[in-house]
Amino acid sequence: MPIDGNLYRPLALVWVIFQLIAHVCATPIDIASEFRVKDLPGLSLLPPLEQPVMHAGHLELYAENSTNYFFWKFERPPANSTIKSEKLIFWLNGGPGCSSMDGALMEIGPLRIGADGNVLFNNGSWMEAADLVFVDQPGGTGFSYTDAYDRELDEVAGDFVVFLAKYFRVFPQDLAKQVWIAGESYAGQYIPYISRAVLDENAKPEPAFGGPVALEGALIGNGWISPDHQSLSYIPFAVQENILSKTDPSMPKLLKQHEQCQKVINSRNPEIRKVESPQCDSILDVLLEVTKDNSASQDKQCINMYDYRLRDSYPSCGMNWPSDLEYVNPFLRQEKIGEYLNLKKMRVWNECDGQVSRYLRARHSIPAIDLIPDLLKEMPILLFNGDKDIICNYMGTEAMISDMKWDGKYGFEDSEDTTSADWFYRDDSAGFIKIRGNLTYTRVYGTSHMVPFDKPEVSRGLFDIMTRNYKPVTVDNSTGVATPVYGEDGSTSFDQGSGSKEADSDQTSRPSPSTSKGSGSKLAADRSWTFYAFVLTVFMIVMYGLRYLYKNLTSRPSSILSKYSKMNPDSPGRDFSREVSPSGGASVAGGLLKFNHSNPKKKSVRWLDEIQTDNQGFSPEDPENGIFGRVLNKFGYGDQAYQPVDRTDDIEMNGIDQFIIQEEDEEFDGLGRDAER
């Protein structure tokens, strides 16, 4: 039966109202509220200005292999939000397979764990400068889980693109923010791959994120970026830092292993680039072995590879560090904490997962160093190193930079393009800075493999350096730059103390964002009474419209034959489902990254940045979630307990000619160490 003009208006009204209801019910406000962290032990004891707004939980990436990523988001509390943050940092720890809860609870996050199991406020949190999101990835790391482990770095990058697409569905307001990706250790491999994948996804006509991500830059601390190259730094670093003497009886054994690594590098086909080699990995193993002090107590026989000022048992050699693990481990393994963090399926938390490391060998991946020169054409990158770290030491990073070519030049060549400065925080010398083009390098004095763990407030200045939020100063007749001191109310000051004075410029240097931002509105995290009042009002309007429509239909004259026939008026069809993840993942220009999730993915890589943990992998899916189905998330379970891992790492090193041997490669069948980077 044709629709009469008098009926068209109520039908159209009802259709529009249903569209409105569907939109309201599907709004991310609803989804985000499901992830709200409402309490933690000791949280209520903190002053209001120190109680962050938190969201946490799992986001399902691929249903077919139960891949779910866990995230924990921190924002400044409303009482401390004089200026709403327009900056967002995604933080990744390394391993591979080490949980980013290290970063959340022992490094840059706003909370630390006390001996009594209560949360404490971290005065050096980067949350004062930006909102923070800590992600356990790849699948199987920390609270994340999967049935298919990643094996290659392009798979890791593709999965993170899918995660971001899911994340921005839940928090669409964050798509308008300036985004940085930061992390440490083996994240030196993750971050360049992920950055490349995000930029490539942004270039598509319809990015999976719902729009382009304003990727402003990346920060990599003590990064494992060029493993074989950096491994050549171990012996020179040990000698320079007086860990080992040039005349030590063990030197021939060390030099023999060093030679094996150099041979591999010299004989390698330049067209075939591998992330790391066991011959180079083993240099650190030998170094830790020959420096073992059998006369010391059992818990102090080995040098801590992450901070050579400390000692540990052998062969752990730092795997039981940092000391806060004593509190973090039991805290995250409590069932009630899992409930607070919205874990629908409990998984025993381990700092590092050995399964992830064993699968993510990256045998067909190129080292991340090969991606950085092209990335520098599109975004800034800051590399920073603590000067007390052995495994990813500053000499290796500086040598790597010297041999890297970008913008037509190698390293920080003497030129007008390179800027160098001492870095001060308050009245203290914090480190030094070198800048050329889009690359910034900072060495941080008196810090370990985990710079923010040792000096939280100083480390926050790294983000200020990245965003050029510093000021020229003169301290004790030495000129340099100072990063700001943050107040409790979120304000910043460049008052460095009585021993310092500002230099010529009285303006804070702040760069203009190089990436365009959206204008998205700020959405409330939780539903309020106004939300429910609105829904009730819409419902009443719908009922009134239906009643009006019914009266019109029943009051119209009809044929006496109509009662013998069924009337099926057409109504507009509408698909309210929304696909969250791209089917193809991300790709890197030149075919370097190909995300193919048709096969189970697994990861295994050997690094020392953290400890073992259980992992599971995942395959891609293109889920079509209904209006309400999108609020559901899958969660995984794991029961592998924390335990120290055998060490298998590579480290960075400075170029020291006397240790370079020009010979061909030889076969090597050494044992690698599964360790965290």
XYZ file of C-alpha atoms in Angstrom:
677
model
C 0.000 0.000 0.000
C 1.487 3.378 -0.918
C 2.291 5.606 2.011
C -0.034 8.554 2.139
C 1.538 11.960 2.475
C -0.196 12.431 5.790
C 1.562 9.339 7.123
C 4.979 10.157 5.737
C 5.752 12.736 8.384
C 5.089 10.504 11.428
C 6.947 7.636 9.771
C 9.908 9.883 9.074
C 9.752 11.206 12.620
C 9.797 7.701 14.071
C 12.680 6.707 11.798
C 14.711 9.753 12.834
C 14.005 9.098 16.500
C 15.104 5.501 16.191
C 18.300 6.702 14.553
C 18.845 9.061 17.451
C 18.245 6.329 20.018
C 20.623 3.998 18.208
C 23.292 6.687 18.161
C 22.808 7.510 21.836
C 22.871 3.859 22.879
C 25.973 3.205 20.803
C 27.842 6.305 21.895
C 31.357 5.739 23.230
C 30.271 7.427 26.444
C 28.537 4.175 27.308
C 31.522 2.077 26.361
C 34.075 4.239 28.157
C 32.135 4.048 31.406
C 32.522 0.277 31.357
C 36.292 0.758 31.641
C 36.264 3.242 34.516
C 38.591 2.304 37.400
C 36.619 3.362 40.437
C 38.926 2.344 43.249
C 42.338 0.990 44.219
C 43.818 0.206 47.645
C 44.841 3.482 49.270
C 43.457 5.667 46.473
C 40.965 7.419 48.747
C 43.800 8.286 51.142
C 45.476 10.469 48.522
C 44.619 14.170 48.256
C 42.045 14.903 45.520
C 44.724 16.496 43.334
C 46.631 13.207 43.378
C 43.752 10.914 42.420
C 43.927 10.387 38.652
C 40.942 9.625 36.461
C 41.542 6.058 35.295
C 40.159 3.666 32.702
C 41.398 0.122 32.187
C 40.403 -3.188 30.675
C 40.677 -5.382 27.615
C 39.988 -4.486 24.003
C 39.343 -7.442 21.731
C 41.446 -7.383 18.579
C 40.633 -10.743 16.995
C 37.770 -12.972 18.111
C 38.977 -16.006 16.174
C 42.096 -16.410 18.296
C 40.984 -14.646 21.477
C 43.458 -11.802 21.165
C 42.755 -9.096 23.734
C 45.023 -6.188 24.649
C 44.984 -4.729 28.139
C 45.355 -0.973 28.613
C 45.426 1.358 31.607
C 44.728 5.037 30.993
C 45.508 7.908 33.387
C 44.261 11.501 33.215
C 44.726 14.378 35.607
C 41.861 14.666 38.125
C 39.166 17.279 37.397
C 40.280 19.263 40.450
C 43.722 19.529 38.857
C 42.594 20.303 35.334
C 43.033 24.025 35.020
C 44.040 23.245 31.458
C 42.672 20.092 29.839
C 45.496 18.066 28.370
C 45.654 18.000 24.600
C 48.573 15.578 24.661
C 48.462 11.791 24.859
C 51.345 9.355 25.348
C 51.112 5.632 24.627
C 53.807 3.840 26.654
C 55.302 0.439 25.788
C 57.819 -1.591 27.759
C 60.121 -4.022 26.014
C 61.229 -7.591 26.560
C 59.871 -8.678 24.270
C 57.019 -9.850 26.426
C 57.465 -7.419 29.334
C 54.422 -5.693 30.729
C 53.890 -1.956 30.416
C 52.652 -2.048 34.002
C 56.351 -1.523 34.747
C 55.972 1.876 33.146
C 52.664 2.522 34.886
C 53.672 1.571 38.443
C 57.466 1.954 38.517
C 58.292 4.656 35.969
C 56.205 7.435 34.410
C 52.736 6.625 35.774
C 51.129 8.676 38.567
C 51.001 5.797 41.045
C 53.602 3.698 42.846
C 52.948 0.755 45.169
C 53.911 0.998 48.836
C 55.093 -1.765 51.148
C 51.589 -1.948 52.645
C 50.019 -2.600 49.240
C 48.484 0.860 48.969
C 49.023 3.160 46.012
C 51.243 6.213 46.461
C 51.514 9.306 44.287
C 54.527 9.644 41.991
C 55.584 13.292 42.022
C 57.561 12.777 38.823
C 54.728 11.353 36.756
C 54.545 12.353 33.117
C 50.785 12.677 33.623
C 51.452 16.278 34.613
C 52.475 16.891 31.001
C 50.127 14.557 29.100
C 47.475 11.900 29.472
C 49.021 8.425 29.630
C 47.974 5.051 28.210
C 49.979 1.934 29.088
C 49.447 -1.027 26.774
C 50.408 -4.652 27.388
C 51.489 -5.840 23.970
C 52.031 -7.978 21.965
C 49.474 -10.654 22.815
C 50.443 -12.705 25.857
C 52.239 -9.831 27.580
C 51.116 -8.882 31.074
C 47.322 -8.951 31.278
C 46.921 -9.272 27.501
C 46.202 -12.695 26.081
C 45.993 -14.557 22.793
C 45.944 -18.017 21.258
C 48.327 -17.037 18.461
C 51.671 -15.421 19.235
C 53.360 -12.909 16.954
C 56.575 -13.992 15.276
C 57.569 -10.877 13.324
C 57.714 -7.171 14.059
C 55.348 -6.224 11.253
C 52.718 -8.379 12.957
C 53.305 -6.470 16.181
C 52.845 -3.175 14.339
C 49.716 -4.339 12.534
C 48.170 -5.484 15.785
C 48.853 -2.146 17.410
C 47.094 -0.376 14.552
C 44.062 -2.566 15.229
C 44.333 -1.788 18.942
C 44.400 1.948 18.239
C 41.334 1.637 16.014
C 39.502 -0.102 18.859
C 40.810 2.390 21.409
C 39.628 5.440 19.485
C 36.171 3.877 19.171
C 35.972 3.899 22.954
C 37.688 7.286 23.425
C 36.928 9.252 20.223
C 37.815 12.525 21.953
C 41.437 11.349 22.106
C 41.667 11.363 18.326
C 41.804 15.159 18.546
C 44.880 15.056 20.788
C 48.544 15.237 19.884
C 49.890 11.698 20.203
C 53.346 10.419 21.149
C 54.513 6.822 21.371
C 57.125 6.228 24.058
C 58.874 3.277 25.629
C 62.180 1.660 26.450
C 64.488 -1.232 25.692
C 63.010 -3.656 23.137
C 60.393 -1.006 22.457
C 63.262 0.372 20.371
C 62.097 -2.245 17.855
C 58.373 -1.852 18.508
C 58.100 1.920 18.264
C 59.672 2.528 14.818
C 57.599 -0.301 13.337
C 54.402 0.940 14.975
C 55.094 4.556 13.985
C 55.592 3.518 10.376
C 52.360 1.525 10.429
C 50.372 4.414 11.944
C 51.682 6.891 9.372
C 50.821 4.483 6.563
C 47.334 3.981 7.961
C 46.909 7.761 8.233
C 47.684 8.037 4.516
C 44.671 5.919 3.570
C 41.476 7.659 2.388
C 39.611 6.260 5.398
C 42.010 5.402 8.243
C 40.856 2.651 10.574
C 41.123 5.075 13.498
C 38.096 7.074 12.350
C 40.418 9.810 11.131
C 44.167 10.430 11.059
C 46.067 10.095 14.323
C 48.030 13.268 15.106
C 51.309 11.410 15.652
C 53.657 14.120 16.888
C 56.707 12.014 17.656
C 58.329 9.117 19.495
C 60.569 8.753 22.551
C 62.791 5.688 23.006
C 64.746 5.141 26.205
C 67.781 2.832 26.354
C 66.470 1.379 23.136
C 67.511 -1.901 21.529
C 67.356 -0.440 18.042
C 70.349 -1.910 16.195
C 71.132 -5.019 18.277
C 74.248 -6.406 16.590
C 75.816 -2.972 16.267
C 75.014 -2.125 19.863
C 76.389 -5.462 21.103
C 79.859 -4.345 20.067
C 79.724 -1.759 22.849
C 79.914 -4.159 25.786
C 83.669 -4.500 26.114
C 84.534 -0.820 25.485
C 81.799 0.238 27.919
C 83.004 -2.189 30.597
C 86.552 -0.889 30.253
C 85.555 2.780 30.272
C 83.332 2.388 33.337
C 86.037 0.408 35.204
C 83.928 -2.728 35.295
C 86.779 -4.550 33.610
C 90.479 -3.847 33.144
C 92.195 -4.027 29.763
C 94.704 -6.401 31.357
C 92.081 -8.661 32.916
C 92.908 -12.367 32.349
C 89.428 -12.888 30.892
C 89.966 -10.321 28.140
C 91.076 -12.894 25.501
C 87.858 -14.860 26.039
C 85.781 -11.715 25.691
C 87.645 -10.545 22.605
C 87.110 -13.924 20.968
C 83.351 -13.574 21.343
C 83.545 -9.963 20.206
C 85.402 -11.169 17.118
C 82.674 -13.691 16.342
C 80.100 -10.896 16.404
C 82.215 -8.645 14.216
C 82.668 -11.457 11.684
C 78.915 -11.907 11.413
C 78.469 -8.203 10.754
C 81.310 -8.050 8.213
C 80.171 -11.081 6.236
C 76.474 -10.271 6.190
C 74.787 -9.663 2.864
C 73.717 -6.005 3.004
C 70.506 -6.995 1.241
C 69.632 -9.419 4.043
C 69.242 -7.568 7.325
C 68.523 -9.479 10.527
C 67.430 -7.974 13.808
C 70.036 -9.788 15.909
C 72.533 -12.646 15.927
C 73.356 -15.136 18.713
C 77.072 -14.497 18.245
C 76.559 -10.871 19.224
C 74.028 -11.660 21.939
C 76.545 -13.844 23.719
C 79.086 -11.083 24.375
C 77.088 -9.900 27.369
C 76.739 -13.463 28.643
C 80.495 -13.865 28.640
C 81.013 -10.453 30.264
C 78.682 -11.300 33.137
C 80.332 -14.678 33.534
C 83.920 -13.425 33.697
C 83.044 -10.601 36.112
C 81.316 -12.934 38.563
C 82.612 -12.478 42.113
C 82.650 -15.890 43.753
C 83.939 -14.421 47.013
C 80.806 -12.305 47.500
C 77.583 -13.459 49.129
C 75.327 -15.426 46.814
C 72.954 -12.523 46.211
C 75.782 -10.176 45.171
C 77.998 -12.275 42.922
C 76.895 -10.749 39.611
C 76.800 -7.227 38.241
C 73.300 -5.902 37.631
C 73.216 -5.571 33.843
C 70.618 -2.794 34.094
C 72.514 -0.731 36.652
C 76.171 -1.613 37.165
C 76.185 0.199 40.515
C 74.135 -2.701 41.907
C 74.750 -6.419 42.410
C 72.523 -9.477 42.053
C 72.726 -13.247 42.248
C 74.206 -15.200 39.357
C 72.895 -15.891 36.731
C 70.007 -13.466 37.385
C 72.382 -10.499 37.091
C 69.615 -7.918 37.405
C 66.536 -9.957 36.593
C 65.290 -9.470 40.172
C 65.510 -5.693 39.748
C 64.026 -3.107 40.206
C 63.336 -3.309 43.906
C 59.716 -2.152 43.543
C 58.875 -5.516 41.974
C 58.654 -6.786 45.533
C 55.465 -4.735 45.888
C 54.186 -4.635 42.302
C 54.079 -8.415 41.821
C 51.716 -9.209 44.720
C 49.673 -6.077 44.036
C 48.824 -7.001 40.437
C 48.197 -10.650 41.298
C 45.333 -9.893 43.683
C 41.899 -10.911 42.466
C 40.394 -7.661 43.724
C 42.894 -5.662 41.656
C 41.765 -7.609 38.606
C 38.213 -6.570 39.406
C 39.204 -2.926 39.831
C 40.998 -3.048 36.463
C 37.944 -4.596 34.783
C 39.539 -7.948 33.970
C 36.624 -10.160 32.988
C 38.915 -13.194 32.911
C 41.667 -13.291 35.472
C 45.224 -13.800 34.308
C 48.163 -14.126 36.680
C 50.365 -11.109 36.050
C 54.046 -11.641 35.352
C 56.475 -8.859 34.616
C 57.789 -10.628 31.535
C 56.420 -13.564 29.588
C 58.825 -16.134 28.215
C 56.371 -17.437 25.617
C 56.176 -14.070 23.895
C 59.959 -13.869 23.796
C 60.379 -17.396 22.487
C 57.973 -16.844 19.615
C 58.909 -13.298 18.636
C 62.289 -14.115 17.098
C 61.744 -11.666 14.235
C 63.798 -13.860 11.911
C 62.337 -12.225 8.816
C 62.247 -8.668 10.136
C 64.779 -5.944 9.523
C 66.240 -4.049 12.515
C 64.311 -0.927 13.466
C 67.359 1.238 12.777
C 66.626 0.801 9.070
C 63.238 2.490 9.491
C 64.374 5.522 11.463
C 65.942 7.683 8.696
C 62.694 7.702 6.722
C 60.635 8.249 9.858
C 62.734 11.329 10.627
C 61.455 12.866 7.410
C 57.946 12.788 8.850
C 58.206 13.048 12.637
C 60.587 13.935 15.495
C 62.252 11.158 17.490
C 64.017 11.494 20.834
C 66.490 8.825 21.944
C 67.614 8.913 25.569
C 69.957 6.770 27.630
C 70.719 6.326 31.295
C 74.498 6.253 31.743
C 74.633 3.366 34.267
C 72.976 0.758 32.059
C 75.093 -2.045 30.585
C 72.669 -4.006 28.432
C 71.521 -1.055 26.310
C 74.332 1.319 27.184
C 74.837 4.849 25.936
C 78.040 4.004 24.045
C 76.104 1.637 21.819
C 73.405 4.200 21.161
C 75.894 6.953 20.383
C 77.872 4.691 18.048
C 74.664 3.698 16.303
C 73.704 7.337 15.801
C 77.164 8.170 14.452
C 76.776 5.483 11.795
C 73.204 6.438 10.874
C 72.588 8.725 7.918
C 69.615 11.069 7.838
C 69.019 14.326 6.028
C 72.080 13.574 3.902
C 74.575 13.459 6.790
C 75.896 10.935 9.279
C 75.300 11.345 12.984
C 75.789 14.657 14.692
C 78.456 15.870 12.306
C 80.021 19.197 13.111
C 77.770 21.546 11.271
C 75.492 24.477 11.758
C 72.621 21.984 11.810
C 73.651 20.399 15.123
C 72.777 21.967 18.463
C 74.371 20.814 21.721
C 73.514 21.922 25.248
C 73.901 20.912 28.869
C 70.613 20.068 30.546
C 69.686 21.332 34.014
C 66.804 20.479 36.292
C 66.497 22.761 39.292
C 70.150 23.453 40.148
C 71.505 20.097 39.085
C 73.172 18.954 35.903
C 70.768 16.341 34.528
C 72.515 15.423 31.277
C 73.277 16.785 27.845
C 71.322 17.183 24.633
C 72.185 16.985 20.939
C 69.738 17.918 18.196
C 69.964 17.724 14.428
C 66.872 17.926 12.308
C 64.135 15.752 13.748
C 66.495 13.649 15.885
C 67.230 14.523 19.504
C 69.589 12.529 21.709
C 69.866 12.920 25.477
C 72.194 11.187 27.920
C 70.751 11.249 31.441
C 73.279 11.307 34.269
C 73.094 8.918 37.204
C 70.347 6.710 35.805
C 69.919 3.077 34.869
C 68.159 1.106 32.159
C 64.886 2.502 33.530
C 65.565 6.239 33.670
C 62.161 7.252 35.121
C 62.524 4.713 37.932
C 65.691 6.393 39.186
C 64.809 10.045 38.603
C 61.080 10.514 37.954
C 61.003 14.316 37.988
C 64.121 14.620 35.861
C 62.752 12.074 33.394
C 59.612 14.133 32.874
C 61.911 16.750 31.420
C 62.587 14.369 28.527
C 59.064 14.999 27.281
C 59.631 18.724 27.760
C 62.803 18.424 25.682
C 60.834 16.554 23.045
C 58.229 19.317 22.876
C 60.918 22.056 23.171
C 59.425 23.197 26.455
C 62.703 24.422 27.941
C 64.494 27.678 28.589
C 68.105 28.890 28.304
C 69.773 29.267 31.712
C 73.136 29.843 33.325
C 73.949 27.684 36.349
C 77.220 28.252 38.215
C 78.696 29.974 35.160
C 77.664 27.069 32.900
C 75.143 27.773 30.162
C 72.554 25.313 28.994
C 68.813 24.718 29.021
C 66.458 23.968 31.907
C 63.234 22.009 31.880
C 60.347 23.240 34.036
C 59.353 22.274 37.552
C 55.714 21.186 37.824
C 53.428 22.394 40.596
C 50.634 20.465 42.286
C 48.048 22.408 40.317
C 49.635 21.487 36.989
C 51.402 24.820 36.593
C 55.043 24.983 35.522
C 57.900 27.213 36.566
C 61.426 27.732 35.309
C 62.660 28.934 38.686
C 65.678 26.651 39.038
C 66.659 27.827 42.503
C 68.980 30.409 43.978
C 72.033 29.069 42.207
C 70.727 29.640 38.731
C 69.557 32.458 36.556
C 67.789 32.548 33.264
C 69.842 33.284 30.188
C 69.101 35.783 27.459
C 65.746 34.501 26.334
C 62.712 35.038 28.513
C 60.430 33.022 26.315
C 59.699 29.348 26.688
C 60.509 27.557 23.465
C 57.451 25.678 22.246
C 57.288 24.151 18.782
C 54.282 24.425 16.563
C 52.619 21.057 16.119
C 53.654 19.498 12.847
C 50.624 17.272 12.630
C 47.078 18.448 12.150
C 44.602 17.818 14.910
C 40.893 17.180 14.856
C 38.445 19.306 16.730
C 36.613 16.569 18.581
C 34.540 17.516 21.587
C 35.299 16.483 25.147
C 32.939 13.754 26.264
C 32.161 12.941 29.858
C 33.564 9.670 31.069
C 30.459 8.528 32.914
C 26.743 8.739 32.264
C 24.958 11.331 34.331
C 21.310 11.883 35.278
C 20.953 14.156 32.259
C 21.833 11.243 30.000
C 19.049 9.088 31.426
C 16.605 11.989 31.385
C 17.396 12.483 27.715
C 16.831 8.806 26.943
C 13.518 8.855 28.831
C 12.402 11.931 26.908
C 13.286 10.335 23.593
C 11.417 7.185 24.618
C 8.280 9.178 25.418
C 8.490 10.965 22.069
C 8.810 7.639 20.285
C 5.785 6.232 22.083
C 3.788 9.318 21.205
C 4.866 9.012 17.574
C 3.867 5.355 17.455
C 0.502 6.178 18.958
C -0.016 8.916 16.395
C 0.963 6.573 13.582
C -1.356 3.851 14.861
C -4.316 6.240 15.027
C -3.693 7.398 11.470
C -3.470 3.868 10.131
C -6.560 2.569 11.928
C -8.701 5.601 11.123
C -8.214 5.463 7.353
C -10.904 3.788 5.193
C -9.812 0.460 3.773
C -11.110 -2.163 1.392
C -13.195 -4.984 2.854
C -10.631 -7.303 1.278
C -7.790 -5.858 3.342
C -8.631 -8.064 6.291
C -7.840 -11.126 4.187
C -4.390 -9.914 3.147
C -1.240 -9.144 5.081
C 0.064 -5.664 4.870
C 3.949 -5.443 4.909
C 4.840 -1.787 4.610
C 8.477 -1.286 3.746
C 10.553 0.452 6.310
C 14.052 1.778 5.873
C 16.662 -0.806 6.785
C 19.550 0.265 8.890
C 22.767 -1.440 9.931
C 23.871 -0.078 13.281
C 26.896 -2.294 13.518
C 30.316 -0.756 13.271
C 33.455 -2.457 12.151
C 36.325 -1.507 14.360
C 39.381 -3.083 12.870
C 40.785 -2.997 9.365
C 41.057 -6.378 7.728
C 44.453 -5.806 6.364
C 46.274 -4.196 9.246
C 48.933 -1.693 8.276
C 51.680 -1.736 5.747
C 55.019 -0.062 5.459
C 56.083 1.697 2.320
C 58.301 -0.350 0.112
C 56.776 -3.615 1.234
C 58.800 -3.798 4.438
C 55.756 -4.449 6.571
C 53.099 -6.873 5.491
C 50.436 -7.704 8.007
C 49.086 -11.145 7.275
C 47.064 -12.609 10.082
C 45.859 -15.679 8.220
C 48.363 -17.804 10.091
C 48.769 -18.027 13.856
C 51.218 -15.427 15.039
C 53.791 -15.960 17.672
C 56.567 -13.939 19.114
C 59.768 -14.859 20.717
C 62.694 -12.595 21.176
C 65.486 -12.510 23.662
C 66.035 -9.381 25.711
C 66.817 -8.162 29.186
C 64.583 -5.196 29.801
C 62.171 -7.047 31.972
C 61.311 -10.563 33.169
C 59.377 -13.530 31.720
C 55.625 -13.659 31.416
C 52.968 -15.798 29.768
C 51.821 -14.790 26.306
C 49.247 -15.700 23.804
C 48.961 -14.585 20.210
C 46.208 -13.436 17.959
C 44.967 -13.227 14.438
C 43.127 -10.352 12.830
C 39.434 -10.115 12.792
C 36.940 -7.677 11.354
C 34.280 -7.867 14.039
C 30.890 -6.490 13.290
C 29.537 -5.477 16.643
C 25.927 -4.564 17.212
C 24.706 -1.514 19.043
C 25.173 -3.154 22.401
C 27.611 -5.879 21.415
C 30.449 -3.422 21.116
C 30.510 -2.951 24.868
C 31.555 -6.584 25.356
C 35.224 -7.518 25.653
C 37.010 -10.826 25.917
C 39.569 -11.479 28.588
C 42.188 -14.194 28.994
C 43.745 -16.275 31.714
C 47.330 -17.305 32.417
C 48.978 -18.956 35.347
C 52.703 -18.820 34.705
C 54.431 -17.432 37.771
C 57.175 -14.871 37.673
C 60.662 -16.268 37.590
C 64.043 -15.022 36.427
C 64.986 -15.829 32.872
C 68.182 -16.891 31.246
C 69.803 -13.897 29.601
C 69.845 -13.333 25.840
C 70.526 -9.788 24.949
C 72.232 -7.344 22.736
C 73.420 -3.968 23.715
C 74.421 -0.797 22.124
C 77.965 0.345 21.829
C 80.214 3.111 20.716
C 82.542 2.681 17.800
C 85.979 1.816 19.134
C 88.284 0.866 16.339
C 90.625 -1.378 18.320
C 87.767 -3.824 18.841
C 86.743 -4.082 15.186
C 88.059 -7.118 13.366
C 87.723 -7.452 9.621
C 87.192 -11.143 9.037
C 84.627 -13.440 7.584
C 81.775 -15.063 9.410
C 82.014 -18.421 11.130
C 79.445 -20.879 12.328
C 78.371 -20.399 15.903
C 76.198 -22.613 18.030
C 76.155 -20.681 21.271
C 73.377 -20.627 23.790
C 71.242 -17.505 23.873
C 69.686 -15.912 26.930
C 65.973 -15.324 27.070
C 65.940 -11.950 28.742
C 64.255 -8.639 28.655
C 65.412 -5.521 26.987
